């Protein structure tokens, strides 16, 4: 789908002032102004994020939960961590379990099986936890909508502490304590924490309380060692990499790059990673492998990998996750092909939303397929399959549409729903599907105008070929970590001549382009459907990066889009 390019040159006065005040390059000054990072305090916090800038945990309302956990530790009560089967949930589970192991707690964990149990707390799991001696249950990355399950926990004599980061419903569960930066009246400044970030904040407060209570008999746990888990979970959950998340992930990537954790070392090895680890490598290599085992098998294997302290066991588990990821990729490709064919044959793209259902689609990959549909058609997309209780599936959104609010408009058709602005899960009876299709399309149309359905590409800085050098790449690297909320710089270069163009790997575009006397190689992933002819003149939207091949290192342009040059 052709994107509308949007480029507005940054305010030249502000650019000049940044250059004068800080001595920044022209590129860096332009980029900061484009991101509205201009005041000295903003500039310092963005370019030099530090753990000392983190807000105090007391702002998150942790006191009641911390006091109950301290009592559990004193009385040797058994604590269960109740996680989720995605990367955010498994990293958060491993984070808390390892901390409690380090302080000598009676600790265990429970991860629901995606296919057999579904998302979040369930009554049967709580009964099993009670039978296994559990007294305190701490959820991570789930539980904020578990109203009836919280009542079951109370009846069983379990003290339920919910830690979550999903959108809070109007009625909260009557748990012992609820920790969620998004609940009404919460004054914590980090609303966009991932589930693993909320769990980490619980540990900050808990360690301080244990220190004050004199419970540490030896060396107290170093929380910095857990930041590799925080970084992996935050990036993989696509939490915005701004504010608190940027600080946690920036520091966490440093720990991850040198991690001594056998599980992550083995996972990096099967993912082809060595040395420094960047955010995109977590997003596209490490995260999918942890996710895959929860999508197709049992997410507990992911937790076991992260907690493993045995190198041989870690390597075997990493191979299992790698094999699950390969299987996931094959499933995703086939279901995406079927979904796209269905859209074309039934002319579904004429609507303002896509809702697709097929009873035998694997529930573990419908969320990824929904993302593929958004990429192709740029419409809010829901992909459904059947389970024993009816239909269930995942939704993905486009810019400007809050999925949770749109689904709330359709609540009469749904059994259950929840999630985030851009991603959500839902379930409904099969007989309500037709009504839900109409209701959801109405909800989308009521919130979006015609212009919202045209995807746009926002460009940061216009450059000439002379500006593409090693100094520029070093500056771009200093702006990491990149992700949602802090996307990679997107550069514009006009009127290049195409020297070579071809498709590689069936769907990727490979170019060689010339700007004056300089030539660059360019690679555009998934752009093979649109190939410019040799000798044509084109504009490029791109990110410059290093390319290493056979011991040679050169600058390559990672192509995001191209268009015919108008000059």
Coordinates of C-alpha atoms in Angstrom, one line a residue:
X1 CA 0.0 0.0 0.0
X2 CA 1.4 3.4 -1.0
X3 CA 2.1 5.6 2.0
X4 CA 1.8 9.4 2.1
X5 CA 5.2 10.9 2.9
X6 CA 5.1 13.7 5.5
X7 CA 8.1 15.9 5.9
X8 CA 8.0 19.3 7.7
X9 CA 11.4 20.9 8.1
X10 CA 12.2 21.6 11.7
X11 CA 12.1 25.1 13.2
X12 CA 15.5 26.6 12.0
X13 CA 15.7 28.9 15.0
X14 CA 15.4 26.1 17.5
X15 CA 17.9 24.0 15.5
X16 CA 20.4 26.9 15.5
X17 CA 19.9 27.4 19.3
X18 CA 20.6 23.7 20.0
X19 CA 23.7 23.8 17.9
X20 CA 24.9 26.9 19.7
X21 CA 23.9 25.7 23.2
X22 CA 25.2 22.1 23.0
X23 CA 27.5 22.0 20.0
X24 CA 25.4 19.3 18.4
X25 CA 25.6 18.4 14.7
X26 CA 23.1 19.7 12.2
X27 CA 21.5 16.2 12.0
X28 CA 21.2 15.7 15.8
X29 CA 19.8 19.2 16.3
X30 CA 17.2 18.7 13.6
X31 CA 16.2 15.3 15.0
X32 CA 15.7 16.5 18.5
X33 CA 13.6 19.5 17.4
X34 CA 11.4 17.1 15.3
X35 CA 10.8 15.0 18.5
X36 CA 10.1 18.2 20.5
X37 CA 13.1 17.6 22.7
X38 CA 14.4 21.1 23.1
X39 CA 14.6 22.3 26.7
X40 CA 18.0 21.6 28.4
X41 CA 16.5 19.3 31.0
X42 CA 14.7 17.3 28.3
X43 CA 17.8 17.0 26.2
X44 CA 19.9 15.8 29.2
X45 CA 17.3 13.2 30.2
X46 CA 16.9 11.9 26.7
X47 CA 20.6 11.7 25.7
X48 CA 21.8 10.7 29.2
X49 CA 19.1 8.5 30.7
X50 CA 20.1 7.2 34.2
X51 CA 18.5 5.0 36.8
X52 CA 18.8 8.0 39.2
X53 CA 16.0 9.7 37.1
X54 CA 13.5 7.0 38.0
X55 CA 10.5 8.2 40.0
X56 CA 10.0 6.8 43.5
X57 CA 8.1 3.5 43.8
X58 CA 5.9 4.9 46.5
X59 CA 4.0 6.8 43.8
X60 CA 2.7 3.5 42.4
X61 CA 0.8 2.6 45.6
X62 CA 2.8 -0.5 46.6
X63 CA 2.7 -0.3 50.4
X64 CA -0.1 -2.8 51.1
X65 CA 1.3 -5.4 48.7
X66 CA 4.8 -5.0 50.0
X67 CA 3.7 -5.4 53.7
X68 CA 1.8 -8.6 52.8
X69 CA 4.8 -10.0 51.0
X70 CA 7.2 -9.2 53.9
X71 CA 4.8 -11.0 56.3
X72 CA 4.7 -14.0 53.9
X73 CA 8.5 -14.1 54.0
X74 CA 8.7 -13.9 57.8
X75 CA 6.1 -16.7 58.2
X76 CA 7.5 -18.8 55.4
X77 CA 4.2 -18.8 53.6
X78 CA 4.3 -20.2 50.0
X79 CA 4.1 -17.5 47.3
X80 CA 3.0 -18.2 43.7
X81 CA 3.8 -16.0 40.8
X82 CA 0.9 -16.2 38.3
X83 CA 2.3 -15.2 34.9
X84 CA 1.2 -14.8 31.3
X85 CA 2.4 -16.8 28.3
X86 CA 3.9 -13.9 26.3
X87 CA 7.4 -12.5 26.6
X88 CA 6.3 -9.7 29.0
X89 CA 4.6 -12.3 31.3
X90 CA 7.4 -14.9 31.2
X91 CA 10.2 -12.3 31.8
X92 CA 8.2 -10.8 34.7
X93 CA 7.6 -14.3 36.2
X94 CA 11.3 -15.1 36.0
X95 CA 12.2 -11.8 37.5
X96 CA 10.1 -12.3 40.6
X97 CA 10.8 -16.0 41.0
X98 CA 14.6 -15.4 40.9
X99 CA 14.4 -12.5 43.4
X100 CA 12.4 -14.6 45.8
X101 CA 14.7 -17.5 45.4
X102 CA 17.6 -15.2 46.2
X103 CA 16.0 -14.1 49.4
X104 CA 15.2 -17.7 50.5
X105 CA 11.4 -17.5 50.0
X106 CA 9.1 -20.5 49.5
X107 CA 8.3 -19.7 45.9
X108 CA 6.7 -21.3 42.9
X109 CA 5.1 -20.1 39.7
X110 CA 2.1 -20.9 37.4
X111 CA 1.8 -20.1 33.7
X112 CA -1.6 -20.9 32.2
X113 CA -1.5 -22.9 29.0
X114 CA -2.7 -20.7 26.1
X115 CA -4.7 -23.4 24.3
X116 CA -6.2 -25.2 27.4
X117 CA -6.7 -22.3 29.8
X118 CA -6.5 -19.1 27.9
X119 CA -5.4 -15.7 29.2
X120 CA -5.3 -14.5 32.8
X121 CA -6.4 -16.0 36.0
X122 CA -8.8 -19.0 36.0
X123 CA -10.6 -20.6 38.9
X124 CA -9.2 -24.1 38.4
X125 CA -5.6 -22.8 38.4
X126 CA -6.3 -21.0 41.7
X127 CA -7.6 -24.2 43.2
X128 CA -4.5 -26.1 42.1
X129 CA -2.3 -23.4 43.6
X130 CA -4.2 -23.7 46.9
X131 CA -3.8 -27.5 46.9
X132 CA -0.1 -27.0 46.4
X133 CA 0.2 -24.9 49.6
X134 CA 0.0 -21.4 48.1
X135 CA -1.0 -18.6 50.4
X136 CA -0.1 -15.5 48.4
X137 CA -0.6 -15.2 44.6
X138 CA 1.1 -12.4 42.8
X139 CA 0.0 -11.9 39.2
X140 CA 2.2 -10.4 36.6
X141 CA 1.0 -8.9 33.3
X142 CA -2.5 -10.0 33.9
X143 CA -5.4 -9.9 36.4
X144 CA -6.8 -6.4 36.1
X145 CA -10.1 -7.7 34.7
X146 CA -10.3 -10.9 36.8
X147 CA -13.3 -9.8 38.9
X148 CA -14.9 -13.3 39.4
X149 CA -11.5 -15.0 39.8
X150 CA -10.6 -12.6 42.6
X151 CA -13.7 -13.7 44.5
X152 CA -12.7 -17.3 44.0
X153 CA -9.2 -16.5 45.4
X154 CA -10.9 -14.9 48.5
X155 CA -13.1 -18.0 49.0
X156 CA -10.0 -20.2 48.8
X157 CA -8.2 -18.2 51.4
X158 CA -5.6 -16.9 48.9
X159 CA -4.4 -13.3 49.3
X160 CA -4.3 -12.1 45.7
X161 CA -1.9 -9.3 44.7
X162 CA -2.5 -8.1 41.1
X163 CA 0.3 -6.4 39.2
X164 CA -0.7 -5.5 35.6
X165 CA -0.4 -2.8 33.0
X166 CA -3.4 -3.4 30.8
X167 CA -6.2 -0.8 30.5
X168 CA -8.2 -0.9 33.7
X169 CA -11.9 -1.7 33.4
X170 CA -14.6 0.3 35.3
X171 CA -14.9 -2.4 37.9
X172 CA -11.6 -3.6 39.5
X173 CA -11.2 -7.0 41.1
X174 CA -11.6 -7.1 44.9
X175 CA -8.1 -8.4 45.4
X176 CA -5.9 -7.9 48.5
X177 CA -3.9 -5.3 46.5
X178 CA -4.1 -4.0 42.9
X179 CA -1.0 -2.4 41.3
X180 CA -1.5 -0.9 37.9
X181 CA -0.3 2.6 36.8
X182 CA -3.3 2.9 34.5
X183 CA -6.0 2.5 37.2
X184 CA -8.2 5.5 37.9
X185 CA -6.7 8.0 40.3
X186 CA -3.1 6.6 39.9
X187 CA -0.5 9.5 40.0
X188 CA 2.5 7.4 38.9
X189 CA 4.1 9.2 35.9
X190 CA 5.0 6.0 34.1
X191 CA 1.7 5.0 32.7
X192 CA 3.3 3.0 29.8
X193 CA 5.3 0.5 31.9
X194 CA 5.2 -3.0 30.6
X195 CA 4.1 -5.8 33.0
X196 CA 7.7 -6.6 33.7
X197 CA 8.4 -3.0 34.5
X198 CA 5.6 -3.0 37.1
X199 CA 7.0 -6.2 38.6
X200 CA 10.5 -4.5 38.7
X201 CA 9.0 -1.5 40.6
X202 CA 7.5 -3.9 43.1
X203 CA 11.0 -5.3 43.7
X204 CA 12.5 -1.9 44.2
X205 CA 9.9 -1.2 47.0
X206 CA 10.2 -4.7 48.4
X207 CA 14.0 -4.7 48.6
X208 CA 13.8 -1.4 50.5
X209 CA 11.2 -2.8 52.9
X210 CA 13.2 -6.0 53.5
X211 CA 16.3 -3.9 54.2
X212 CA 14.4 -1.8 56.8
X213 CA 13.0 -5.0 58.4
X214 CA 16.5 -6.5 58.7
X215 CA 15.5 -9.6 56.9
X216 CA 18.6 -9.8 54.7
X217 CA 21.0 -12.2 56.4
X218 CA 23.7 -11.9 53.7
X219 CA 24.2 -9.8 50.6
X220 CA 21.0 -8.3 49.3
X221 CA 20.0 -8.9 45.7
X222 CA 21.5 -6.4 43.1
X223 CA 18.4 -5.3 41.1
X224 CA 20.5 -4.2 38.2
X225 CA 21.2 -7.8 37.4
X226 CA 17.5 -8.2 36.5
X227 CA 17.4 -5.4 34.0
X228 CA 18.2 -7.7 31.1
X229 CA 14.8 -9.4 31.7
X230 CA 13.1 -6.0 32.0
X231 CA 14.6 -4.9 28.7
X232 CA 13.5 -8.1 26.9
X233 CA 10.0 -8.0 28.2
X234 CA 9.5 -4.3 27.6
X235 CA 10.7 -4.3 24.0
X236 CA 8.9 -7.5 23.1
X237 CA 5.6 -6.2 24.4
X238 CA 6.0 -3.1 22.3
X239 CA 5.7 -0.7 25.2
X240 CA 6.7 2.9 24.3
X241 CA 10.4 3.4 24.7
X242 CA 10.1 6.8 26.3
X243 CA 10.4 8.1 29.8
X244 CA 10.8 5.4 32.4
X245 CA 10.8 2.6 29.8
X246 CA 13.7 4.3 27.9
X247 CA 15.8 4.4 31.1
X248 CA 15.1 0.7 32.0
X249 CA 15.7 -0.6 28.5
X250 CA 18.8 1.5 27.9
X251 CA 20.4 0.1 31.1
X252 CA 18.9 -3.3 30.5
X253 CA 20.5 -3.7 27.1
X254 CA 23.9 -3.0 28.6
X255 CA 23.2 -5.9 31.1
X256 CA 21.8 -8.1 28.3
X257 CA 24.9 -7.5 26.1
X258 CA 27.1 -9.0 28.8
X259 CA 24.6 -11.2 30.5
X260 CA 25.8 -14.2 32.6
X261 CA 22.3 -15.7 32.6
X262 CA 22.8 -19.1 30.9
X263 CA 19.3 -19.1 29.4
X264 CA 19.7 -15.7 27.6
X265 CA 23.2 -16.6 26.6
X266 CA 21.9 -19.8 24.9
X267 CA 19.0 -18.0 23.3
X268 CA 21.4 -15.3 21.9
X269 CA 23.5 -18.1 20.5
X270 CA 20.7 -19.9 18.6
X271 CA 19.5 -16.5 17.4
X272 CA 22.9 -15.7 15.9
X273 CA 23.7 -12.9 18.3
X274 CA 27.0 -12.1 19.9
X275 CA 28.3 -9.1 21.9
X276 CA 26.3 -5.9 22.0
X277 CA 22.6 -6.5 21.7
X278 CA 20.3 -3.8 20.2
X279 CA 16.6 -3.3 20.7
X280 CA 15.7 -4.5 17.2
X281 CA 17.6 -7.7 17.8
X282 CA 15.4 -8.3 20.9
X283 CA 12.3 -7.4 19.0
X284 CA 12.9 -9.6 16.0
X285 CA 15.2 -12.4 17.2
X286 CA 15.0 -13.0 21.0
X287 CA 11.4 -12.0 21.6
X288 CA 9.8 -14.1 18.9
X289 CA 11.5 -17.3 20.1
X290 CA 10.3 -16.8 23.7
X291 CA 6.9 -16.0 22.4
X292 CA 6.7 -18.9 20.0
X293 CA 6.9 -21.6 22.8
X294 CA 3.9 -20.0 24.5
X295 CA 2.0 -19.7 21.3
X296 CA 2.4 -23.3 20.2
X297 CA 3.5 -25.3 23.3
X298 CA 3.8 -24.3 26.9
X299 CA 5.2 -21.0 28.0
X300 CA 6.6 -22.5 31.2
X301 CA 9.5 -23.7 29.0
X302 CA 10.3 -20.0 28.4
X303 CA 10.4 -19.3 32.2
X304 CA 12.5 -22.4 32.7
X305 CA 15.0 -21.2 30.2
X306 CA 15.2 -17.8 31.8
X307 CA 15.7 -19.3 35.3
X308 CA 18.1 -22.0 34.2
X309 CA 21.5 -21.9 35.8
X310 CA 22.8 -25.0 33.9
X311 CA 24.4 -24.3 30.5
X312 CA 23.6 -27.7 29.0
X313 CA 19.9 -27.5 30.1
X314 CA 19.8 -23.9 28.8
X315 CA 21.1 -24.9 25.4
X316 CA 18.5 -27.7 25.0
X317 CA 15.7 -25.4 26.0
X318 CA 16.9 -22.7 23.6
X319 CA 16.9 -25.2 20.8
X320 CA 13.3 -26.1 21.7
X321 CA 12.3 -22.4 21.6
X322 CA 14.1 -22.0 18.2
X323 CA 12.2 -25.0 16.7
X324 CA 8.9 -23.6 18.0
X325 CA 9.7 -20.3 16.3
X326 CA 10.4 -22.0 13.0
X327 CA 7.0 -23.8 13.3
X328 CA 5.3 -20.6 14.2
X329 CA 6.7 -18.8 11.1
X330 CA 5.4 -21.6 8.9
X331 CA 1.9 -21.4 10.5
X332 CA 1.8 -17.6 10.3
X333 CA 2.7 -17.7 6.6
X334 CA 0.0 -20.2 5.7
X335 CA -2.8 -18.5 7.8
X336 CA -1.8 -15.1 6.5
X337 CA -2.1 -16.4 2.9
X338 CA -5.6 -17.9 3.7
X339 CA -6.7 -14.6 5.4
X340 CA -5.5 -12.4 2.5
X341 CA -7.3 -14.7 0.0
X342 CA -10.5 -14.5 2.0
X343 CA -10.3 -10.7 2.1
X344 CA -9.9 -10.6 -1.7
X345 CA -12.6 -13.2 -2.6
X346 CA -15.2 -11.7 -0.2
X347 CA -14.2 -8.1 -0.9
X348 CA -13.9 -7.4 2.8
X349 CA -11.4 -4.5 2.4
X350 CA -14.4 -2.3 1.2
X351 CA -15.3 -2.1 4.9
X352 CA -13.5 0.2 7.4
X353 CA -12.4 -2.8 9.5
X354 CA -11.5 -6.5 9.0
X355 CA -12.9 -9.3 11.0
X356 CA -11.9 -12.8 9.8
X357 CA -12.8 -16.1 11.2
X358 CA -11.9 -19.7 10.4
X359 CA -12.5 -22.5 12.9
X360 CA -9.1 -24.3 12.4
X361 CA -6.8 -21.3 12.5
X362 CA -4.2 -21.8 15.3
X363 CA -5.0 -19.4 18.2
X364 CA -1.3 -18.9 18.9
X365 CA -0.6 -17.0 15.7
X366 CA -3.9 -15.0 15.1
X367 CA -2.4 -11.9 16.7
X368 CA 0.6 -11.9 14.3
X369 CA -1.7 -12.5 11.3
X370 CA -3.8 -9.5 12.4
X371 CA -0.7 -7.4 12.4
X372 CA 0.1 -8.6 8.9
X373 CA -3.4 -7.6 7.7
X374 CA -2.9 -4.1 9.2
X375 CA 0.4 -3.8 7.3
X376 CA -1.3 -4.9 4.0
X377 CA -4.7 -3.1 4.2
X378 CA -4.2 -0.5 6.9
X379 CA -7.5 -1.3 8.6
X380 CA -8.2 -2.2 12.2
X381 CA -8.1 -6.0 12.0
X382 CA -9.4 -8.9 14.1
X383 CA -8.6 -12.5 13.5
X384 CA -10.7 -15.1 15.2
X385 CA -10.6 -18.9 15.6
X386 CA -12.7 -21.4 17.6
X387 CA -12.1 -22.8 21.0
X388 CA -14.2 -25.0 23.3
X389 CA -16.1 -22.0 24.7
X390 CA -16.8 -20.1 21.4
X391 CA -14.7 -17.7 19.3
X392 CA -11.5 -16.1 20.5
X393 CA -8.9 -14.0 18.8
X394 CA -6.7 -10.9 18.7
X395 CA -7.2 -7.4 17.4
X396 CA -4.6 -4.9 16.0
X397 CA -5.3 -1.2 15.3
X398 CA -4.1 1.7 13.2
X399 CA -3.1 5.2 14.3
X400 CA -5.8 7.0 16.1
X401 CA -8.0 4.1 17.1
X402 CA -8.0 3.0 20.8
X403 CA -9.0 -0.7 20.5
X404 CA -10.1 -1.1 24.0
X405 CA -12.6 1.8 23.7
X406 CA -13.9 0.5 20.3
X407 CA -14.4 -3.0 21.8
X408 CA -16.1 -1.4 24.8
X409 CA -18.7 0.0 22.4
X410 CA -19.4 -3.6 21.3
X411 CA -19.4 -5.2 24.8
X412 CA -23.0 -6.6 24.4
X413 CA -21.6 -9.0 21.8
X414 CA -18.5 -10.0 23.7
X415 CA -17.8 -12.5 26.5
X416 CA -14.5 -11.0 27.4
X417 CA -12.0 -8.4 26.1
X418 CA -9.0 -6.4 27.2
X419 CA -5.6 -5.1 26.2
X420 CA -4.0 -1.9 25.0
X421 CA -4.5 1.0 22.6
X422 CA -3.1 -0.9 19.6
X423 CA -3.5 -4.5 20.6
X424 CA -6.3 -6.5 22.3
X425 CA -7.7 -9.9 22.9
X426 CA -11.4 -10.9 22.8
X427 CA -13.8 -13.8 22.9
X428 CA -17.5 -14.1 21.9
X429 CA -20.2 -16.6 21.2
X430 CA -20.3 -17.8 17.6
X431 CA -23.9 -16.7 17.1
X432 CA -23.0 -13.1 17.9
X433 CA -20.3 -12.8 15.2
X434 CA -22.5 -11.1 12.6
X435 CA -23.8 -8.5 15.1
X436 CA -20.2 -7.9 16.3
X437 CA -18.9 -7.3 12.8
X438 CA -21.5 -4.5 12.3
X439 CA -21.0 -3.0 15.8
X440 CA -17.2 -2.9 15.5
X441 CA -17.3 -1.4 12.0
X442 CA -19.7 1.3 13.4
X443 CA -17.4 1.9 16.3
X444 CA -14.4 2.4 14.0
X445 CA -16.3 4.7 11.6
X446 CA -17.5 6.8 14.6
X447 CA -13.9 7.4 15.8
X448 CA -12.0 7.8 12.6
X449 CA -12.3 10.1 9.6
X450 CA -11.5 9.3 6.0
X451 CA -7.9 10.7 6.2
X452 CA -7.2 8.3 9.1
X453 CA -7.3 5.3 6.7
X454 CA -4.4 6.6 4.6
X455 CA -1.1 5.4 6.1
X456 CA 1.6 8.0 6.4
X457 CA 5.3 8.0 6.7
X458 CA 6.8 10.7 8.8
X459 CA 10.3 11.7 7.8
X460 CA 12.7 13.4 10.3
X461 CA 15.6 14.9 8.4
X462 CA 16.5 15.6 4.8
X463 CA 20.0 14.7 3.9
X464 CA 22.4 14.7 1.0
X465 CA 24.9 11.9 0.2
X466 CA 27.8 13.8 1.8
X467 CA 26.0 13.6 5.2
X468 CA 25.9 9.8 5.2
X469 CA 29.1 8.9 7.0
X470 CA 30.4 7.1 10.1
X471 CA 29.9 10.1 12.4
X472 CA 26.2 10.1 11.5
X473 CA 25.9 6.4 12.3
X474 CA 27.6 6.9 15.6
X475 CA 25.1 9.7 16.4
X476 CA 22.1 7.5 15.5
X477 CA 23.5 4.8 17.7
X478 CA 23.5 7.2 20.6
X479 CA 19.8 7.7 20.2
X480 CA 19.0 4.0 20.9
X481 CA 17.0 2.2 22.1
X482 CA 14.5 2.5 19.2
X483 CA 11.0 1.1 19.3
X484 CA 7.4 2.3 19.7
X485 CA 7.4 5.9 20.9
X486 CA 11.0 6.4 19.9
X487 CA 11.3 5.1 16.3
X488 CA 14.5 5.1 14.4
X489 CA 15.4 8.3 12.6
X490 CA 13.9 8.3 9.1
X491 CA 15.9 10.2 6.6
X492 CA 14.9 11.6 3.2
X493 CA 17.3 11.7 0.2
X494 CA 16.0 13.0 -3.1
X495 CA 16.7 12.3 -6.8
X496 CA 19.0 9.2 -6.7
X497 CA 19.7 7.2 -9.8
X498 CA 18.9 3.5 -9.7
X499 CA 22.0 1.5 -10.8
X500 CA 20.7 -2.0 -10.0
X501 CA 17.4 -3.3 -8.7
X502 CA 16.3 -6.9 -7.9
X503 CA 14.3 -9.0 -5.6
X504 CA 16.1 -11.3 -3.1
X505 CA 14.7 -14.0 -0.8
X506 CA 11.4 -13.8 -2.8
X507 CA 10.1 -10.6 -1.1
X508 CA 12.9 -8.2 -0.3
X509 CA 14.1 -5.4 -2.5
X510 CA 17.8 -4.9 -3.2
X511 CA 19.1 -1.7 -4.8
X512 CA 22.2 0.1 -5.7
X513 CA 21.7 3.8 -6.0
X514 CA 23.9 6.7 -7.0
X515 CA 24.0 10.3 -5.7
X516 CA 26.6 12.2 -7.6
X517 CA 29.9 10.3 -7.4
X518 CA 28.7 8.2 -4.4
X519 CA 26.9 4.9 -4.5
X520 CA 25.1 3.0 -1.8
X521 CA 23.6 -0.4 -1.4
X522 CA 20.0 -0.5 -0.1
X523 CA 17.8 -3.3 1.2
X524 CA 14.1 -3.0 1.7
X525 CA 12.5 -5.9 3.7
X526 CA 9.1 -7.0 2.4
X527 CA 9.3 -4.4 -0.4
X528 CA 9.8 -6.8 -3.3
X529 CA 6.4 -6.2 -4.7
X530 CA 7.5 -2.8 -6.0
X531 CA 10.8 -2.6 -8.0
X532 CA 12.1 0.6 -9.6
X533 CA 13.5 0.1 -13.1
X534 CA 17.3 0.6 -13.6
X535 CA 18.3 4.2 -14.5
X536 CA 15.1 5.6 -13.0
X537 CA 15.3 8.6 -10.6
X538 CA 13.8 8.0 -7.1
X539 CA 13.5 9.5 -3.6
X540 CA 14.4 7.3 -0.6
X541 CA 13.0 7.1 2.9
X542 CA 15.7 5.2 4.8
X543 CA 17.9 4.6 7.8
X544 CA 21.6 4.3 7.3
X545 CA 23.3 1.4 9.0
X546 CA 26.5 -0.6 9.0
X547 CA 26.6 -3.7 6.8
X548 CA 29.4 -6.3 7.5
X549 CA 30.0 -9.1 5.0
X550 CA 33.1 -11.3 4.6
X551 CA 35.1 -9.1 6.9
X552 CA 34.2 -5.9 5.0
X553 CA 32.3 -3.1 6.6
X554 CA 30.3 -0.5 4.6
X555 CA 27.4 1.8 5.0
X556 CA 24.1 0.4 3.8
X557 CA 20.7 2.1 3.5
X558 CA 17.8 0.2 5.2
X559 CA 15.0 1.1 2.8
X560 CA 11.6 1.9 4.3
X561 CA 10.0 3.2 1.2
X562 CA 10.7 4.7 -2.2
X563 CA 8.9 6.9 -4.7
X564 CA 9.5 8.3 -8.2
X565 CA 11.5 11.5 -8.0
X566 CA 9.6 14.6 -9.0
X567 CA 12.7 16.6 -9.8

